[in-house]
Short mmCIF file of C-alpha atoms and ligand atoms in Angstrom, two decimals:
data_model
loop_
_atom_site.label_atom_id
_atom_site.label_comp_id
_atom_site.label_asym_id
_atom_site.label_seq_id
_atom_site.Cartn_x
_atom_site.Cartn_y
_atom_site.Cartn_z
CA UNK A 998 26.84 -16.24 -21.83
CA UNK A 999 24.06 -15.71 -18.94
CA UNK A 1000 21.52 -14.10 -21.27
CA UNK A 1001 22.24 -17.01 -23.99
CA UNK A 1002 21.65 -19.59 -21.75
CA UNK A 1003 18.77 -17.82 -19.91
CA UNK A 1004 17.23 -17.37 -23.54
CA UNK A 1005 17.77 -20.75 -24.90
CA UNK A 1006 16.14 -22.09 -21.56
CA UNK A 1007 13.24 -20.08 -21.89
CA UNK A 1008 12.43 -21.24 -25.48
CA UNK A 1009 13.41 -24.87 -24.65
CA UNK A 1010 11.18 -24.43 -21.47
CA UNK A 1011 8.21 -22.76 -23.79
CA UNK A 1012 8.43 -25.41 -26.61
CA UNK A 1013 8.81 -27.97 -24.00
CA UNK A 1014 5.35 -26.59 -22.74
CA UNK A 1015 3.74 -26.54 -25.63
CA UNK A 1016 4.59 -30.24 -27.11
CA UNK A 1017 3.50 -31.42 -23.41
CA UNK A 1018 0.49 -29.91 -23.03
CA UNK A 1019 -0.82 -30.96 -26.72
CA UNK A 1020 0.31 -34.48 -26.15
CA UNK A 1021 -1.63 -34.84 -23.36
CA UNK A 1022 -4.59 -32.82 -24.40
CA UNK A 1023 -4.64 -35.47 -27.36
CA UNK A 1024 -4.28 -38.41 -24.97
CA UNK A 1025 -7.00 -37.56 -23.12
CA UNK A 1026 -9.45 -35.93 -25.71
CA UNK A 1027 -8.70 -38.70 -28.39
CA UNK A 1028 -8.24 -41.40 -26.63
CA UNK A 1029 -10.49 -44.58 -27.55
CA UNK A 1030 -13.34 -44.58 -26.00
CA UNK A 1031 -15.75 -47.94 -25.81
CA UNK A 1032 -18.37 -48.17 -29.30
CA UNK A 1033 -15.91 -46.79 -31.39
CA UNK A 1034 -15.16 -49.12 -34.21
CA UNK A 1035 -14.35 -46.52 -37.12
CA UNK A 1036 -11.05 -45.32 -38.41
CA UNK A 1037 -10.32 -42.18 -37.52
CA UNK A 1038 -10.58 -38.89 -40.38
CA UNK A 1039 -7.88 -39.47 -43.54
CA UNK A 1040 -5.81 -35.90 -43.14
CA UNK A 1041 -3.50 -35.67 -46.21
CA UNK A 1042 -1.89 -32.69 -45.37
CA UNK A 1043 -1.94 -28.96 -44.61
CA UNK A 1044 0.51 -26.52 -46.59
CA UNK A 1045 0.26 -23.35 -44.58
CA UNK A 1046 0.66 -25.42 -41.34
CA UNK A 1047 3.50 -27.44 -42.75
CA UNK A 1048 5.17 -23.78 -44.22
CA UNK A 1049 4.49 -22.13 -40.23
CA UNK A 1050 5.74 -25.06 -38.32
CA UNK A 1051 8.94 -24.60 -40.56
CA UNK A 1052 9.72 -21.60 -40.74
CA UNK A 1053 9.18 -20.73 -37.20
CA UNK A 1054 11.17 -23.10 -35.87
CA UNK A 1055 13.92 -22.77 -38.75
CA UNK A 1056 14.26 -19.02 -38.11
CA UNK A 1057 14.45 -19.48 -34.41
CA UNK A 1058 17.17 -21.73 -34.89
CA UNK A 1059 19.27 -19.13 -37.34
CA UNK A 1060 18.68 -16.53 -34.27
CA UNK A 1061 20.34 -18.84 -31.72
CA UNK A 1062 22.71 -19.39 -33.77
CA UNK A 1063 23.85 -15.92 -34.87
CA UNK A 1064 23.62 -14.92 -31.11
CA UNK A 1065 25.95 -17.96 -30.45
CA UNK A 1066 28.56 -16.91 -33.14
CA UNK A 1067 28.57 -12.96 -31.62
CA UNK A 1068 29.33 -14.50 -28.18
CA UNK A 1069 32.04 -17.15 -29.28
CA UNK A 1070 33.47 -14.01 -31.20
CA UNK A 1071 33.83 -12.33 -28.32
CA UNK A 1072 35.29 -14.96 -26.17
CA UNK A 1073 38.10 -15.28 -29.03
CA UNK A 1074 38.52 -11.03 -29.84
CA UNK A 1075 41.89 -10.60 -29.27
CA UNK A 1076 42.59 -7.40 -28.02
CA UNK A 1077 46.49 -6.16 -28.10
CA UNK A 1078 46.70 -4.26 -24.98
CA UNK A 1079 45.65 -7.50 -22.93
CA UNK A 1080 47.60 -8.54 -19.95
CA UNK A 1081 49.28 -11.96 -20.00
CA UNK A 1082 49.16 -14.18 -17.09
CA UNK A 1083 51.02 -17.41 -17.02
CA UNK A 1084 48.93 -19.79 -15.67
CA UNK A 1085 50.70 -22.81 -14.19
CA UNK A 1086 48.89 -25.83 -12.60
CA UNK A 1087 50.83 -28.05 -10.37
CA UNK A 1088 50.16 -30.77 -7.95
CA UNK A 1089 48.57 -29.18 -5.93
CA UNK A 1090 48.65 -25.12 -6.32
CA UNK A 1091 48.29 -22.53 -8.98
CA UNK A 1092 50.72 -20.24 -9.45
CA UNK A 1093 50.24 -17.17 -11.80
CA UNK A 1094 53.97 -15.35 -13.60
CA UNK A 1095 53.06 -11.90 -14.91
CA UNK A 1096 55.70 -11.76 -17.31
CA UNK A 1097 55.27 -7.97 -18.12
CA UNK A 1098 56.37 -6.74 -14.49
CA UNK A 1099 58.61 -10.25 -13.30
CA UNK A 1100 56.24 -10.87 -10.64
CA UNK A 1101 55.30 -14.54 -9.75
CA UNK A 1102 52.51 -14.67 -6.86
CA UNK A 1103 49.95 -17.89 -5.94
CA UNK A 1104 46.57 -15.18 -6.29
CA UNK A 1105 45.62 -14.48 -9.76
CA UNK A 1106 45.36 -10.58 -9.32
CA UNK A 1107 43.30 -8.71 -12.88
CA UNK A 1108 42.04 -5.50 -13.29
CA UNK A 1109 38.73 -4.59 -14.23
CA UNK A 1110 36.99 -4.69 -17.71
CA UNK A 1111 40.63 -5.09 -18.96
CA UNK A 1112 41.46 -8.27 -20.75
CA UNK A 1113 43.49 -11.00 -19.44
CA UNK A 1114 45.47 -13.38 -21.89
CA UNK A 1115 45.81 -16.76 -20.24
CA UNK A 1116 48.41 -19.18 -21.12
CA UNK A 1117 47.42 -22.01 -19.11
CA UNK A 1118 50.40 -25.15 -18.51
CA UNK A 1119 51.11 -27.75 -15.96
CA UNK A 1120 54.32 -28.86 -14.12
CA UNK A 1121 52.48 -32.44 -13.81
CA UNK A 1122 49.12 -34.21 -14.59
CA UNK A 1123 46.23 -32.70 -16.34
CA UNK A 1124 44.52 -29.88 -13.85
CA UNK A 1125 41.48 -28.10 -14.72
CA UNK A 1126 41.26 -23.71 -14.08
CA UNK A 1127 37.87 -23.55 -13.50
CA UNK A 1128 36.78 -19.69 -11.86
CA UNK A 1129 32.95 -20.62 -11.58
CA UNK A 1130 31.51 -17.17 -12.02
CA UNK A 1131 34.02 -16.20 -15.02
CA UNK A 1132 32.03 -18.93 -17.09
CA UNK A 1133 35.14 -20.70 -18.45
CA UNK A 1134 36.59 -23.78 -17.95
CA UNK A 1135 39.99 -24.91 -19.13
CA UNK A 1136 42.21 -28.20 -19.09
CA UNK A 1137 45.43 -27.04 -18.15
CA UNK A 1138 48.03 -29.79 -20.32
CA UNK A 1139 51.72 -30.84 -19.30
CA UNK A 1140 54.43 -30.69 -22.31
CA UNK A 1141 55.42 -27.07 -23.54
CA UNK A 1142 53.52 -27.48 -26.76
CA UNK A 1143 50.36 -27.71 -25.20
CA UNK A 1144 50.01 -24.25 -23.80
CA UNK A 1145 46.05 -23.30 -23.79
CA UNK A 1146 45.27 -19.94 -24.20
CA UNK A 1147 41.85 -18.37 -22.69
CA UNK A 1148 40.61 -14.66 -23.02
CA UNK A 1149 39.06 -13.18 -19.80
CA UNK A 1150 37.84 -9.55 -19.60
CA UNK A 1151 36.53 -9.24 -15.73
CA UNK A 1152 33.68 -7.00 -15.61
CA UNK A 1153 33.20 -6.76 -11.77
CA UNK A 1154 35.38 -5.84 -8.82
CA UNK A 1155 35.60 -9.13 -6.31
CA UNK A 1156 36.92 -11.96 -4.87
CA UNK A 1157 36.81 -15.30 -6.61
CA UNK A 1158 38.31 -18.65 -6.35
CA UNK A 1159 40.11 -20.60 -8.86
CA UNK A 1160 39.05 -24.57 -8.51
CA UNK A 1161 41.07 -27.28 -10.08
CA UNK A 1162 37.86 -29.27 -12.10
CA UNK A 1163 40.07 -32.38 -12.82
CA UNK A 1164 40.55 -35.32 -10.66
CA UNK A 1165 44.50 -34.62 -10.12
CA UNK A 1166 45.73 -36.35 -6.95
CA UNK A 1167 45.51 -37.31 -3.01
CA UNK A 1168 45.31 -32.91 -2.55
CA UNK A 1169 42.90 -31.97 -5.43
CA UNK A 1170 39.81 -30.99 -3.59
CA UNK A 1171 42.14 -28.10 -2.11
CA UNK A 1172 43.91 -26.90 -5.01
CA UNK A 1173 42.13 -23.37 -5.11
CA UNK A 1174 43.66 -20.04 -5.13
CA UNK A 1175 42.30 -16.42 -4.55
CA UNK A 1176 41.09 -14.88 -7.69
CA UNK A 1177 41.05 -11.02 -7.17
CA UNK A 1178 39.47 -8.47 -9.44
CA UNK A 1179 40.77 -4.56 -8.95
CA UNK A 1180 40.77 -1.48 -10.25
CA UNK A 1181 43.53 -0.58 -12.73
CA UNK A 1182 44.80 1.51 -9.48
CA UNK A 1183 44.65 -1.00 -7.27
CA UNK A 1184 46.49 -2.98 -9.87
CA UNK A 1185 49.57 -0.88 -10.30
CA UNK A 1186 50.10 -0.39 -6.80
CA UNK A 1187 49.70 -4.15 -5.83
CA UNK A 1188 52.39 -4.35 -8.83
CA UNK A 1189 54.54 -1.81 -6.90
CA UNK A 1190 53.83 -4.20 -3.66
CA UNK A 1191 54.81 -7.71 -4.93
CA UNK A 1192 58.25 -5.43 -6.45
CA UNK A 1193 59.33 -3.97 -3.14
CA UNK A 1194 57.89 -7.71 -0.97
CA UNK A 1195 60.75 -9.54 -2.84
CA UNK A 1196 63.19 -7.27 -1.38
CA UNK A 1197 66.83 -8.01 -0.85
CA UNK A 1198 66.74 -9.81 2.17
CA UNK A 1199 67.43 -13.76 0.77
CA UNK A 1200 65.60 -15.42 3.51
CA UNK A 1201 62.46 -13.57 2.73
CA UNK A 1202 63.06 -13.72 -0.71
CA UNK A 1203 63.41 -17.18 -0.53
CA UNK A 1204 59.67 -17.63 1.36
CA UNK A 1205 58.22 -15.44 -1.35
CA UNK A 1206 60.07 -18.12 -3.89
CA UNK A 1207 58.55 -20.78 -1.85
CA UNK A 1208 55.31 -19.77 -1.66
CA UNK A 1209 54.30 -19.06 -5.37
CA UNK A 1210 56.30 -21.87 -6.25
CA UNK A 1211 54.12 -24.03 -4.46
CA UNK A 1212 56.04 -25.74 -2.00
CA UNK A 1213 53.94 -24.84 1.18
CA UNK A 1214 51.49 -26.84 -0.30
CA UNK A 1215 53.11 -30.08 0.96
CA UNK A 1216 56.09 -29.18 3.01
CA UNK A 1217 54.83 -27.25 6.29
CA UNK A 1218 56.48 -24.79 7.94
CA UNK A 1219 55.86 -25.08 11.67
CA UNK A 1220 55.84 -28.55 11.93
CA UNK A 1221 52.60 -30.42 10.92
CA UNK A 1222 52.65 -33.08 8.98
CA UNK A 1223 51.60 -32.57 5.37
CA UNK A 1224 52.26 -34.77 2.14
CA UNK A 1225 56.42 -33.92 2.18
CA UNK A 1226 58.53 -33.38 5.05
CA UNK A 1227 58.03 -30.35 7.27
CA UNK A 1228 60.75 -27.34 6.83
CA UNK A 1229 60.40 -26.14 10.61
CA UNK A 1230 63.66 -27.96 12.21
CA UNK A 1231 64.55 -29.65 9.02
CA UNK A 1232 67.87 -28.29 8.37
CA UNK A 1233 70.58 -29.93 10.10
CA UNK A 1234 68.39 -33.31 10.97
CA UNK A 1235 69.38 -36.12 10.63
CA UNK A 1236 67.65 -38.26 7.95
CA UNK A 1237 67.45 -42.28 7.85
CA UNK A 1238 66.83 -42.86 3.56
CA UNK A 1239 64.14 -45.25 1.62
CA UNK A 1240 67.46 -47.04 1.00
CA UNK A 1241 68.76 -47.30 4.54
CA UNK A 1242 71.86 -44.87 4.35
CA UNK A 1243 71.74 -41.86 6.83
CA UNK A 1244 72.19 -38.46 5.47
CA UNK A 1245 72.72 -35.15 7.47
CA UNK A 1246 70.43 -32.36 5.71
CA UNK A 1247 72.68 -29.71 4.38
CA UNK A 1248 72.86 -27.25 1.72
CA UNK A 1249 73.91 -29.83 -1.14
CA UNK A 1250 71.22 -32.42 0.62
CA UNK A 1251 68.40 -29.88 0.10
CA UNK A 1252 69.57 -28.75 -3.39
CA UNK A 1253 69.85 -32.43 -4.44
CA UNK A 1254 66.23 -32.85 -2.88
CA UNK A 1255 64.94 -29.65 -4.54
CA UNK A 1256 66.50 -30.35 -8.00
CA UNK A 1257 66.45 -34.44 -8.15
CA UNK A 1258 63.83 -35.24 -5.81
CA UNK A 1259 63.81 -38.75 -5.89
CA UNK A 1260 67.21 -39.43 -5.62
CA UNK A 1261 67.02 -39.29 -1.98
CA UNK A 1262 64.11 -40.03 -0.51
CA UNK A 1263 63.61 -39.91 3.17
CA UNK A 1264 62.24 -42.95 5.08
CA UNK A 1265 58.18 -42.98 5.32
CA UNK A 1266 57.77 -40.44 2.26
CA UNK A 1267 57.11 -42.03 -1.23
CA UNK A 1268 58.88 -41.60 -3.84
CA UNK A 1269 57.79 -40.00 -7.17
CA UNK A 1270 55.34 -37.78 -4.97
CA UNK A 1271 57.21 -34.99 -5.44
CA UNK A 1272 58.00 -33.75 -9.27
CA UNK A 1273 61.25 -33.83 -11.06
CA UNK A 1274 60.84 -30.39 -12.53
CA UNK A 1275 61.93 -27.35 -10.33
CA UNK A 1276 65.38 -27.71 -12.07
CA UNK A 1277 64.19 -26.32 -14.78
CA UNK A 1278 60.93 -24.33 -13.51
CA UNK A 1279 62.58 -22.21 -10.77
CA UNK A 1280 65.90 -20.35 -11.38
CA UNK A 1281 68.88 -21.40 -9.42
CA UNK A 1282 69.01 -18.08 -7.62
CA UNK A 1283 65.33 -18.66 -6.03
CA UNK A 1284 66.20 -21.89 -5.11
CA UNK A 1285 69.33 -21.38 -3.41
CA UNK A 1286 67.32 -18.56 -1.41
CA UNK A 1287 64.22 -21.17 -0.77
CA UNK A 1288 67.14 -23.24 0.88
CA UNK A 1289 68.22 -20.42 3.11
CA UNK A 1290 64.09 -19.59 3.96
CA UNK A 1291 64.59 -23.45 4.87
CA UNK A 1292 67.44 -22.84 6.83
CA UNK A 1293 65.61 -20.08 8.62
CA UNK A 1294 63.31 -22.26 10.20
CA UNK A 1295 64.90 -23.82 13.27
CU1 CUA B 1348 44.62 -30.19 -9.96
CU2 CUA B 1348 42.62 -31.36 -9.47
#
């Protein structure tokens, strides 16, 4: 993509050039000078000119384009062994499922010169995954039918960041995530990581849960205020309601608040900020464990 757009630039930049500098050779060299009364000379035409000024140009035109078709070829090759990431945009994180080895994590992790199938989807609005120096750029849609696909084949080791490039909300200048490029070995073992992190313990589990699913990005956990309530002390509160009734925060308060978000809405939070959709994005068993990670923090 760098060398098509570095060679379309040049020849834009040359023929640019070249239609300047005649036009103002001509403006200067031709221009009307006082005394001069006659038309100017009656040209009817050159044929080789006319054949040279076509051709060039024509041919020129047929390269770009063939060199255009090879690289949009590419971009689309589909190669079988790729490794599918599920992208999922959501106000306001990214979250990436590897589907292959279960894993769910908020960095997109790829290994080198291997191809990455995208499936891009959002929990909300429209988002935008935008990784600057991958070149690509895709709307990420909400409703199942609209999953985008993207092919990605990394071709150097590094850190990147993903960007959301669509206005999305009060927290969408922040809505980045670590974009890692690895070797194949570095791969497998951070596969072998994320497997033994989630663990057995439901507590940590249940942070792990939290985390890729996004929630830290507006509930804090030590107390700061952020876009939702903060989890540090939450458990056990005591909560006054949008609708003036008083609720204790308990297991079935935070599953109700997890699940149906807006049916009980604490007082100075508004409603409809947080999405009605991790009944049916997040299994039951991760969210009764991202209640007990809740619980955790007294
Ligand atoms: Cu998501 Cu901007």
């Amino acid at each position: 993509m760098d060398q098509l757009f570095n060679l379309h630039f040049f020849m834009i930049s040359l023929l640019f050039s070249l239609i300047v500098v005649f036009l103002g050779y001509s403006l200067v060299v031709f221009r009307h000078k006082p005394g001069e009364e006659e038309d100017g000379a009656y040209i009817k035409g050159n044929n080789p000119l006319e054949i040279i000024w076509t051709v060039i140009p024509l041919g020129i035109v047929i390269y770009f384009a063939y060199l255009g078709s090879v690289s949009l070829a590419e971009t689309r090759r589909a190669d079988p062994q790729a490794l599918e990431i599920k992208v999922v945009a959501g106000q306001w994180f990214w979250r990436f499922e590897y589907p292959d080895y279960g894993i769910v994590s908020n960095t997109m992790v790829m290994p080198v010169n291997k191809q990455a199938l995208l499936k891009l989807t959002s929990l909300d609005v429209i988002h935008s995954f935008w990784v600057p120096e991958f070149r690509v750029k895709q709307d990420t849609l909400p409703g199942e039918n609209l999953v985008r696909e993207l092919r990605l084949t990394p071709t150097e080791l590094g850190e990147f960041k993903v960007r959301c490039a669509e206005m999305c909300g009060t927290s969408h200048a922040y809505m980045e995530s670590p974009v890692r490029v690895v070797t194949q070995a570095e791969f497998d073992q951070w596969v072998q990581d994320q497997l033994a992190a989630i663990g057995t313990d439901p507590v940590a589990r249940g942070e792990v849960w939290a985390r890729n699913n996004g929630c830290l990005s507006c509930h804090s956990v030590d107390g700061s205020p952020n876009v939702g309530p903060t989890w540090k002390g939450l458990y056990g509160l005591t909560h006054e309601l949008t609708d003036g009734s008083v609720v204790t925060v308990d297991d079935e308060y935070l599953l109700t608040a997890i699940v149906n978000p807006n049916a009980q809405v604490p007082k100075g939070f508004a409603p409809g900020v947080m999405p009605q959709i991790y009944k049916d994005t997040i299994p039951e068993q991760q969210i009764l464990e991202i209640i007990e990670y809740i619980k955790s923090l007294k």
